[in-house]
mmCIF file of C-alpha atoms in Angstrom:
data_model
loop_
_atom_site.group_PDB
_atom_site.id
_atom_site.type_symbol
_atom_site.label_atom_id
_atom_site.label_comp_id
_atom_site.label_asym_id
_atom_site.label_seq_id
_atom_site.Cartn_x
_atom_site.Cartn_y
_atom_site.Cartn_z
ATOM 1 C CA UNK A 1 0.000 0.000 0.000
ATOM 2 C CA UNK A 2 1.150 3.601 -1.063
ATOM 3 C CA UNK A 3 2.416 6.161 1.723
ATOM 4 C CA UNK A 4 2.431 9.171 0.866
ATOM 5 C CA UNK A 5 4.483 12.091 1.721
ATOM 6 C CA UNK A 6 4.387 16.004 1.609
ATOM 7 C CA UNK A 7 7.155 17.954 1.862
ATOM 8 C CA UNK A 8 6.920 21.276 3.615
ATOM 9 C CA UNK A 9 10.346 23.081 2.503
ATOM 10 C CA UNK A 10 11.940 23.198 -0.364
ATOM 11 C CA UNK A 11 15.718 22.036 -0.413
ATOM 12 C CA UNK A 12 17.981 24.142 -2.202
ATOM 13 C CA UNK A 13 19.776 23.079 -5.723
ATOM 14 C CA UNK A 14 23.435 23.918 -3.858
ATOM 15 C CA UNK A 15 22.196 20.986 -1.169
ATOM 16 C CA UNK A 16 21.663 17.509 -0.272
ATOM 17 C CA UNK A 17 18.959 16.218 2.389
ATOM 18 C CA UNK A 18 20.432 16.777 5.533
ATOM 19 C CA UNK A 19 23.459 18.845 3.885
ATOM 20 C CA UNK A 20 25.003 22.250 5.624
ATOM 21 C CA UNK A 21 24.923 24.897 2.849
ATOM 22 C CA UNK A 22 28.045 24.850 0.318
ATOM 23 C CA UNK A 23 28.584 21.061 0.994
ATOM 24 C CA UNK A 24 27.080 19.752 -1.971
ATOM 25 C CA UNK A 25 28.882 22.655 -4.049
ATOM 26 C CA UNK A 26 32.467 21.782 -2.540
ATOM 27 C CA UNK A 27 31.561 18.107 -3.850
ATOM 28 C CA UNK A 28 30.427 19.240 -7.205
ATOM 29 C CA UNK A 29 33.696 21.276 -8.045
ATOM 30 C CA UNK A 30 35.778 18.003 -7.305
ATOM 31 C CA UNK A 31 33.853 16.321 -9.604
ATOM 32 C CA UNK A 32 34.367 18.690 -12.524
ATOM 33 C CA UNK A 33 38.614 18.916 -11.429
ATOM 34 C CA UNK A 34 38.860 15.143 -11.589
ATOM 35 C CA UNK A 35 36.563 14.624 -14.810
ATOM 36 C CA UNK A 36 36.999 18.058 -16.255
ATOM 37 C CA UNK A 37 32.716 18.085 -16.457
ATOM 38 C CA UNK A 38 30.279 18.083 -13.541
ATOM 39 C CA UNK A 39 28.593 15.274 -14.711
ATOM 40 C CA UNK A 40 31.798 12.543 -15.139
ATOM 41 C CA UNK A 41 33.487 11.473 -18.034
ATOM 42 C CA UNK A 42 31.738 10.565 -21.054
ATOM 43 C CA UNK A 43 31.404 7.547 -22.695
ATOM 44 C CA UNK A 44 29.726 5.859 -25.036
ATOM 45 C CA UNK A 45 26.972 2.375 -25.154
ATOM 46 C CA UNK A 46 26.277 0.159 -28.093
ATOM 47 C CA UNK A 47 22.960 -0.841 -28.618
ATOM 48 C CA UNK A 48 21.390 -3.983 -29.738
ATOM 49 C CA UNK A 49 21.383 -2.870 -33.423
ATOM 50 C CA UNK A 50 24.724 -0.810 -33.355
ATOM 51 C CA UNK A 51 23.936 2.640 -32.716
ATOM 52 C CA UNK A 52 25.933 4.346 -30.323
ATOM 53 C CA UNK A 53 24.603 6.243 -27.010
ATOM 54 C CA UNK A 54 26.403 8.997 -25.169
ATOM 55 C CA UNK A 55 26.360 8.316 -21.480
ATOM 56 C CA UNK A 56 28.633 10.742 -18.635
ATOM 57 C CA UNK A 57 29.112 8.617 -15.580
ATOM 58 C CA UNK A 58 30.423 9.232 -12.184
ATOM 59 C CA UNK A 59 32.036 6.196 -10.367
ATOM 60 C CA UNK A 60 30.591 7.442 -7.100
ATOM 61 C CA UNK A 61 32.340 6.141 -3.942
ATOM 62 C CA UNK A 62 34.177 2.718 -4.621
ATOM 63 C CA UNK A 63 33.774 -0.144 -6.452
ATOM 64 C CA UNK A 64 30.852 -2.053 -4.963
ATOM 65 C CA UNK A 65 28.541 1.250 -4.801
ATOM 66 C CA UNK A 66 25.144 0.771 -6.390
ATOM 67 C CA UNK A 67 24.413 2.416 -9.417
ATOM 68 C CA UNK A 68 21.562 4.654 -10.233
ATOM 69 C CA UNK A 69 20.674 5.479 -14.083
ATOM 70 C CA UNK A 70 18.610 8.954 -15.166
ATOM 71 C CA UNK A 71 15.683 8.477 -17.804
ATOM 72 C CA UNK A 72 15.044 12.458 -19.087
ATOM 73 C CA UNK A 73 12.273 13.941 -20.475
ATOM 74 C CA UNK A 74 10.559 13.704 -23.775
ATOM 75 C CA UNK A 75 12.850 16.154 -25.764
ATOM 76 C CA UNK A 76 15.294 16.569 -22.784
ATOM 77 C CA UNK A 77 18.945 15.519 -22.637
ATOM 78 C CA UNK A 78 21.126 14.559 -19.964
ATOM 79 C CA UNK A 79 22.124 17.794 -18.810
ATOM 80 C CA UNK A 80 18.495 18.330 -17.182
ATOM 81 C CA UNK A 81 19.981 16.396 -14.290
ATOM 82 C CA UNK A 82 22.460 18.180 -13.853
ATOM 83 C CA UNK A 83 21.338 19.461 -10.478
ATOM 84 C CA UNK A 84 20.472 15.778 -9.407
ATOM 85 C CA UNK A 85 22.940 13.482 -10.594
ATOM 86 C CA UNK A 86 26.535 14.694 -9.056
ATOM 87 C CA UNK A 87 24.867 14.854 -5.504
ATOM 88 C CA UNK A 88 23.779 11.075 -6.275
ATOM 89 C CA UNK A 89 27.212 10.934 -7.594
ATOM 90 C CA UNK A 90 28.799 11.169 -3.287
ATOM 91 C CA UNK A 91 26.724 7.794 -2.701
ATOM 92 C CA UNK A 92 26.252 5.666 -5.839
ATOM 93 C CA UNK A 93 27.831 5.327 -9.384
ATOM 94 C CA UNK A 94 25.929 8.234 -10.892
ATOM 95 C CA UNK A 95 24.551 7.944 -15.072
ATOM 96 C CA UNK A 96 23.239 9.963 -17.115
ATOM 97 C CA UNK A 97 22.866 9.927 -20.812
ATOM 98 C CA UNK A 98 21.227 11.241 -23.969
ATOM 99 C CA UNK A 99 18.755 9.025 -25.862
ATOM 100 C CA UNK A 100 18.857 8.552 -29.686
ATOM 101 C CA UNK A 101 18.496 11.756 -31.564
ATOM 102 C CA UNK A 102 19.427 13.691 -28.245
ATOM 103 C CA UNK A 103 22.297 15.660 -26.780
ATOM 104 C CA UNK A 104 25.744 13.328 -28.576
ATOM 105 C CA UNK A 105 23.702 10.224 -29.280
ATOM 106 C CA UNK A 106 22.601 10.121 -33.401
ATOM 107 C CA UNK A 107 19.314 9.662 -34.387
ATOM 108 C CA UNK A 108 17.741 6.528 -34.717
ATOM 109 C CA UNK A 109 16.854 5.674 -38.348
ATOM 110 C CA UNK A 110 14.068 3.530 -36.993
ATOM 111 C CA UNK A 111 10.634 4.381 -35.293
ATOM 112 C CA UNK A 112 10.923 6.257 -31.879
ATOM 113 C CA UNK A 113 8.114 3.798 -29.589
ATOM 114 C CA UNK A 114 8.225 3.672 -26.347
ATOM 115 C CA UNK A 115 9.081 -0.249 -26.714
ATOM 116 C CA UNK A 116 12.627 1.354 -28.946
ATOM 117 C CA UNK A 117 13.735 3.780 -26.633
ATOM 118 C CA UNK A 118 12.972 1.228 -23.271
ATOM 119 C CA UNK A 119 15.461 -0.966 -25.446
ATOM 120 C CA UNK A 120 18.021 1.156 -25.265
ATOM 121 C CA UNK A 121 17.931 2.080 -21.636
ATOM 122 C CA UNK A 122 17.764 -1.930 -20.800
ATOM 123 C CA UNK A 123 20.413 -2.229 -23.005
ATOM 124 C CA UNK A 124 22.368 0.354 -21.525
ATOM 125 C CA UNK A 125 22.284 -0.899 -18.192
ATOM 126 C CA UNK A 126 23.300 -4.621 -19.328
ATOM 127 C CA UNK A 127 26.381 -2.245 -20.668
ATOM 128 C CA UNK A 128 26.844 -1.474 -16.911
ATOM 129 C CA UNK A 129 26.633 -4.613 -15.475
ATOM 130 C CA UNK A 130 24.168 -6.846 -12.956
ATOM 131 C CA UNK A 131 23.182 -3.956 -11.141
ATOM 132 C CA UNK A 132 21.419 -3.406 -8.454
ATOM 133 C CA UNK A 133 19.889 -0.750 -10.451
ATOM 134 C CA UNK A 134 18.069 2.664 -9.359
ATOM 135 C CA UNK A 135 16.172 4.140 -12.240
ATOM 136 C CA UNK A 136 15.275 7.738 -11.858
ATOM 137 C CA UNK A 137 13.217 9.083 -14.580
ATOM 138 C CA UNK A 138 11.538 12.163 -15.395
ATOM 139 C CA UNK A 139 8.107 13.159 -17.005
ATOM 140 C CA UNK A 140 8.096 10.818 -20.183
ATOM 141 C CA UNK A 141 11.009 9.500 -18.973
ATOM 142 C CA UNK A 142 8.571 7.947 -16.195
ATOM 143 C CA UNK A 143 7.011 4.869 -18.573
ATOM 144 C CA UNK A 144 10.265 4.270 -19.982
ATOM 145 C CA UNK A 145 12.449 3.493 -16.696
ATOM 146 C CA UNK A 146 9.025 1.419 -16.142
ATOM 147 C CA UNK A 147 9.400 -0.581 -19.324
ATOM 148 C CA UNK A 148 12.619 -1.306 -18.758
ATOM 149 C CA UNK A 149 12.379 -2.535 -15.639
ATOM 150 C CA UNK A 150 9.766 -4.774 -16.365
ATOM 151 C CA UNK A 151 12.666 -5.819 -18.712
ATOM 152 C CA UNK A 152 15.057 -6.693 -16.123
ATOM 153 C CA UNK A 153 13.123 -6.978 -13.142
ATOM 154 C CA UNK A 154 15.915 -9.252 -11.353
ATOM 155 C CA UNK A 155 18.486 -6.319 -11.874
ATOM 156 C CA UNK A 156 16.171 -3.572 -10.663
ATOM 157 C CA UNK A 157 16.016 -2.106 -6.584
ATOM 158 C CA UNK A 158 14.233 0.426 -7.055
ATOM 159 C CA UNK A 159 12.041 3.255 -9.083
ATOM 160 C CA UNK A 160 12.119 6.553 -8.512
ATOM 161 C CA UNK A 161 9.625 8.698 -11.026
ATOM 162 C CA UNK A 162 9.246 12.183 -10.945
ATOM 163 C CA UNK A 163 6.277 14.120 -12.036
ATOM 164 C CA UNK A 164 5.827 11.011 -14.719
ATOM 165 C CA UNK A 165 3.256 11.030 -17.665
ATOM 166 C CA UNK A 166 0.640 8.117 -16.618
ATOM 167 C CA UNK A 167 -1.746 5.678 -18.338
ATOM 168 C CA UNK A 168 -3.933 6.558 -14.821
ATOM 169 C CA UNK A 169 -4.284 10.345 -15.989
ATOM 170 C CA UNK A 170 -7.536 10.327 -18.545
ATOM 171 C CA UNK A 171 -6.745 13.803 -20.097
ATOM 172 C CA UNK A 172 -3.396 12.217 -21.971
ATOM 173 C CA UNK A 173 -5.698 10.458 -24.013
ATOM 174 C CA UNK A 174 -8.490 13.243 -24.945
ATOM 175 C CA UNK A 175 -8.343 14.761 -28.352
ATOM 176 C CA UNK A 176 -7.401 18.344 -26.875
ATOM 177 C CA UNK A 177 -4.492 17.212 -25.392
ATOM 178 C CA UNK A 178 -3.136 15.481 -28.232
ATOM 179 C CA UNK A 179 -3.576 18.956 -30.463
ATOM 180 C CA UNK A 180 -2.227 21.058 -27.442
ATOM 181 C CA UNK A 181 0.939 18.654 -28.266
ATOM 182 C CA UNK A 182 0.830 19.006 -31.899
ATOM 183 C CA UNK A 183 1.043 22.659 -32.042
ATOM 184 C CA UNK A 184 3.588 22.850 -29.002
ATOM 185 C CA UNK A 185 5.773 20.686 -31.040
ATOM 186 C CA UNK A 186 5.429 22.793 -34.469
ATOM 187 C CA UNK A 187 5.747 25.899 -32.415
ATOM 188 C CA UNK A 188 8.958 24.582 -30.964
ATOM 189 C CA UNK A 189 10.627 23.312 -34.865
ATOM 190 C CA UNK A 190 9.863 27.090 -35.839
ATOM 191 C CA UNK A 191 11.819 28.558 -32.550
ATOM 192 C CA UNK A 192 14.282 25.837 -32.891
ATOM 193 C CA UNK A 193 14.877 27.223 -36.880
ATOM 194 C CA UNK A 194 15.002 30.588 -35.729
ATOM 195 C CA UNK A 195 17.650 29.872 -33.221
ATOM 196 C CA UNK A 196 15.012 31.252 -30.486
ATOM 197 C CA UNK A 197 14.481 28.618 -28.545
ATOM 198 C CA UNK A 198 17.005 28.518 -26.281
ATOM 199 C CA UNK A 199 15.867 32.404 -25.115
ATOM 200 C CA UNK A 200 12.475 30.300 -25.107
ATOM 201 C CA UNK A 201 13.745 28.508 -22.350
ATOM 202 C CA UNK A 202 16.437 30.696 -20.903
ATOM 203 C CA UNK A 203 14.530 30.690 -17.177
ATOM 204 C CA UNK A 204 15.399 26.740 -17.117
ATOM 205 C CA UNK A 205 18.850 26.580 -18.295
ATOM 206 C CA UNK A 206 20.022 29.506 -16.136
ATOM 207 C CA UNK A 207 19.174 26.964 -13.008
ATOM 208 C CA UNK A 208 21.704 24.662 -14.454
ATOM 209 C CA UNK A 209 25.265 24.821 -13.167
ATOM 210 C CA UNK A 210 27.659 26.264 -15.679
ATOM 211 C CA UNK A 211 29.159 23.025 -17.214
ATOM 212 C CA UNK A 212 25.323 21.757 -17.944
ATOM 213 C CA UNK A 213 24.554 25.656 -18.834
ATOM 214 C CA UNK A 214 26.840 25.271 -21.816
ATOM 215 C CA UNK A 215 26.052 21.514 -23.031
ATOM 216 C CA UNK A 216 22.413 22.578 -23.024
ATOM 217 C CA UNK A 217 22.630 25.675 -24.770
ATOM 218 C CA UNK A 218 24.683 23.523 -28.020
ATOM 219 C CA UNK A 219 22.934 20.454 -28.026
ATOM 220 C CA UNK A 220 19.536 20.963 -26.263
ATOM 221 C CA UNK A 221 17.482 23.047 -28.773
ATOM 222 C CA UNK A 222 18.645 22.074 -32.486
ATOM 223 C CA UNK A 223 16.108 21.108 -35.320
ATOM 224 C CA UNK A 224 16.899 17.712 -34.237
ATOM 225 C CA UNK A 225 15.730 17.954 -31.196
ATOM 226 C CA UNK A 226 12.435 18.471 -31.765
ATOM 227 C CA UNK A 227 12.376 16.077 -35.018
ATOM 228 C CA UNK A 228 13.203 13.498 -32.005
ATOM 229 C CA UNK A 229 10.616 14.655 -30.036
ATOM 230 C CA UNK A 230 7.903 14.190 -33.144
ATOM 231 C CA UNK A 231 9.013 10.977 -33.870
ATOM 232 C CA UNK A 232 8.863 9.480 -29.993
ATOM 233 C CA UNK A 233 5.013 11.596 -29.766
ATOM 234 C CA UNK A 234 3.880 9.398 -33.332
ATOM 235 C CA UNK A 235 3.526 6.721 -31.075
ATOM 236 C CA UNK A 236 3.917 7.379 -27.138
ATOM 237 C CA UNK A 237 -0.029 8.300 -26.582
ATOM 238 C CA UNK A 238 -1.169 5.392 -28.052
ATOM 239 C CA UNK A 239 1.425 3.228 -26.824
ATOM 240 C CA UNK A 240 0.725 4.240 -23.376
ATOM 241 C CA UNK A 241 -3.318 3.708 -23.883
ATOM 242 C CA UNK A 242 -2.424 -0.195 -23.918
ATOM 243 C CA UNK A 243 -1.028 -0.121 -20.263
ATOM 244 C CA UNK A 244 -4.411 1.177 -19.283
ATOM 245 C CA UNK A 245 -5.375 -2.569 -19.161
ATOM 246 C CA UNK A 246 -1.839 -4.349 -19.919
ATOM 247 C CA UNK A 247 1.102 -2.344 -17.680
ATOM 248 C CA UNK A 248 4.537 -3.878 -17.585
ATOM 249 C CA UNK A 249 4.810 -6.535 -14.907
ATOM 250 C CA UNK A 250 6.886 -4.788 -11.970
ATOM 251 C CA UNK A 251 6.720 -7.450 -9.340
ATOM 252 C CA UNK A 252 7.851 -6.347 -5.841
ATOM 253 C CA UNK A 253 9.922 -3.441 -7.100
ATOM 254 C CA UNK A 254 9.200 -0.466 -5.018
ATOM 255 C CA UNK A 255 8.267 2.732 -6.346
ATOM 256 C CA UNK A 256 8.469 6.096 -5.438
ATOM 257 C CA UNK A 257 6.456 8.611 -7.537
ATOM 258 C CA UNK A 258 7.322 12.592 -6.794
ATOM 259 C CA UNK A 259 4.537 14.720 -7.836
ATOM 260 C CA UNK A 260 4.765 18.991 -8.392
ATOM 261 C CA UNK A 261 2.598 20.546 -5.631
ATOM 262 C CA UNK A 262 1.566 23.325 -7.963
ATOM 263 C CA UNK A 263 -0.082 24.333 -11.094
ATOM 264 C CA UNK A 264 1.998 26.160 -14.071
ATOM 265 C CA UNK A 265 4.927 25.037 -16.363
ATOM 266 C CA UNK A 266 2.120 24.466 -18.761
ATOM 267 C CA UNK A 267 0.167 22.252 -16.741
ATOM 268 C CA UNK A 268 -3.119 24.560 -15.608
ATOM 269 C CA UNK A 269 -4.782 23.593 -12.349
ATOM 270 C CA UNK A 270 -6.920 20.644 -13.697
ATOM 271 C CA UNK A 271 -4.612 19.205 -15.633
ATOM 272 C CA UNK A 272 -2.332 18.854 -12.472
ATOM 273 C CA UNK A 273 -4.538 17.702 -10.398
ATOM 274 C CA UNK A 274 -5.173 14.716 -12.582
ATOM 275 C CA UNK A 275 -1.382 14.222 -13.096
ATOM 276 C CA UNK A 276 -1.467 13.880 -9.287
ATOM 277 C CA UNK A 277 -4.514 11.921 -8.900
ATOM 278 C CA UNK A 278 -2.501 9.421 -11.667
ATOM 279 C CA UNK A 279 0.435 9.739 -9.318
ATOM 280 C CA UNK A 280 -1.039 8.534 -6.132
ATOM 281 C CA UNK A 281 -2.514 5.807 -7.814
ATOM 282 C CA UNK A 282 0.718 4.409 -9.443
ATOM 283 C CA UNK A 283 2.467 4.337 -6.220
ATOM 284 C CA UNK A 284 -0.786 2.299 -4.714
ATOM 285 C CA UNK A 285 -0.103 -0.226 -7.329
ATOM 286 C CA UNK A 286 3.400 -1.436 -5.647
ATOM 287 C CA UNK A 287 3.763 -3.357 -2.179
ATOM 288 C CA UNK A 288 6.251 -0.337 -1.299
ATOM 289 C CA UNK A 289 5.102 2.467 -3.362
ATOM 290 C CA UNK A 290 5.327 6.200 -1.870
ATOM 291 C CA UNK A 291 4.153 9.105 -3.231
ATOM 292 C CA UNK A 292 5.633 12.340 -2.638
ATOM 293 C CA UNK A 293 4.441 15.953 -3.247
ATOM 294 C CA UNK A 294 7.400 18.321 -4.356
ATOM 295 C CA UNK A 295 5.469 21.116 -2.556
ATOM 296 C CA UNK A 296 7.376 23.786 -4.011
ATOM 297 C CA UNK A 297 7.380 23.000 -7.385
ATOM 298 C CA UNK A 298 5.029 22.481 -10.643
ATOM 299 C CA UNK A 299 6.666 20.232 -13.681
ATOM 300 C CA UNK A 300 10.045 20.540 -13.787
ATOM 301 C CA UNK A 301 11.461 19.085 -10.318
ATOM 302 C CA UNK A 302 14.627 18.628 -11.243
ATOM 303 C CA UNK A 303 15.741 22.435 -11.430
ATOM 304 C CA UNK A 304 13.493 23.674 -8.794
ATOM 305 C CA UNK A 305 13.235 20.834 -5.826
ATOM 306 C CA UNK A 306 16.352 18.615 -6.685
ATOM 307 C CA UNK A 307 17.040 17.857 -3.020
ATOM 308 C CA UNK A 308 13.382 16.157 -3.238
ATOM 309 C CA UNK A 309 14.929 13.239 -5.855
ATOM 310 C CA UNK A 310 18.489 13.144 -4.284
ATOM 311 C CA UNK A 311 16.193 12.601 -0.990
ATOM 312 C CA UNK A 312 14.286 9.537 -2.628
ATOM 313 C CA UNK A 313 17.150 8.426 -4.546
ATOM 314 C CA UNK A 314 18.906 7.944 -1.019
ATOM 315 C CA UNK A 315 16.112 6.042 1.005
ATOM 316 C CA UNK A 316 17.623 3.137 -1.185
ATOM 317 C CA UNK A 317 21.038 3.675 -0.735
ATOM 318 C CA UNK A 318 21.920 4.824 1.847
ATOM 319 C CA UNK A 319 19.081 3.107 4.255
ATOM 320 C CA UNK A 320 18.902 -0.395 3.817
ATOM 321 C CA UNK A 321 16.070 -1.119 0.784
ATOM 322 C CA UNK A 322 19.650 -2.708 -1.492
#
């Protein structure tokens, strides 16, 4: 049975739960002297079919330390964890990485579905080894982590989803919604051809640390981009309409789902409290689900509550659910 959670103040981006301000930072600015980037060194993951995925990893504290793998958003890249990731980074092997057509990795010359792109995340952590395995993904990111885990169930400790898009939520699947996503996609190729949509953005990637600030601005609002982001939305919708009666098999893997406590980032009132009300139920569908409201925060937890994840992230490191 879910438990659920509110939390009353907002941790900063500079801190960890339970950290004394600057602690985090002083951590963060090691990182990027050993591995000359924030977000570890990068490498690079074959998939099944040969393509080649751009991953940044830090090794986090010694060899036997579990690892925890980031999922981003629909047309996000790894960089949008930047805020997350390197404070995982003091207590796990910390991943992030860029699926096809984002960030470094090339496109994928086949069909974006949400069945492809869980592929290459199971794929990537069979790259990384047996595990255990933390997945930590956001918004769309949310049903793929889930797919994958279904995947590789034995491999997988734990899910951690934050503000996810869910089967649960009846207004994915109304007609308006799936024109409100048309046009936001064709409004976003025209910005992205007019070089504008970076300034589109600019509020978001000035919460980024400078390292992730740069990588973001280059790679995170090409053409290609957002020709990603149409191909993965031919299909997502009604991909996602069949878990409504058939959702991947999770077994006893415990979920934690972190929900925005507030309207905005283009999700009105209604529309977030159905995202919510979709929320709650999908951590009442696991034996240890929690849900969690990010109090302080509407869509996009990562930049504005990231001590909220780092917090969840922890419960399975650092307190005995491995």
């Amino acid at each position: 049975m879910a438990r659920h959670r509110r939390r009353t103040k907002a941790i900063g981006a500079d801190q960890s739960p339970g950290a004394v301000p600057g602690e985090v930072i002083t951590g963060m600015h090691a990182d990027r002297e050993e591995f000359g980037h924030l977000q570890g060194r990068s490498e690079w993951v074959a998939t099944r079919d040969g393509r080649r995925l751009h991953a940044m990893v830090l090794p986090g504290p010694g060899p036997h330390a579990p690892t925890v793998v980031f999922e981003a958003g629909a047309a996000t890249t790894r960089s949008s964890w930047a805020l997350v990731q390197p404070a995982v980074g003091a207590f796990a092997r910390a991943i992030v990485y860029d699926r096809s057509g984002l960030g470094r990795s090339a496109p994928d010359p086949d069909s974006r579905t949400l069945q492809r792109m869980a592929d290459d995340l199971v794929d990537l952590l069979d790259h990384y080894g047996q595990g255990p395995f933390i997945l930590v993904g956001h918004s769309a990111g949310g049903p793929i982590t889930r797919l994958a885990a279904a995947g590789r169930a034995d491999r997988v400790a734990g899910l951690v989803i934050v503000d996810p898009t869910d089967e649960a939520a009846d207004v994915l699947f109304t007609p308006a919604f799936r024109r409100l996503e048309r046009t936001a996609i064709r409004v976003n190729m025209l910005l992205a051809r007019t070089r504008l949509l970076a300034w589109a953005y600019r509020f978001s990637i000035s919460a980024l640390p400078d390292d992730a600030q740069r990588d973001m601005r280059r790679e995170g609002f090409t053409v290609g981009t957002i020709h990603t982001h149409a191909a993965q939305a031919r299909t997502f919708l009604d991909e996602l309409a069949a878990w409504r009666t058939s959702p991947p098999g999770l077994g006893d893997i415990p979920i934690t789902v972190i929900s925005g406590g507030r309207a905005g980032d283009g999700m009105p009132t209604r529309l977030r409290a159905q995202a919510n009300a979709s929320h709650a139920h999908r951590a009442g569908q696991s034996v240890n689900g929690r849900h969690v409201i990010a109090e302080h925060s509407g869509h996009y937890i990562p930049l504005t509550e990231p001590g909220v994840i780092t917090d969840e992230i922890s419960r399975y490191v650092l307190r005995g659910h491995l």
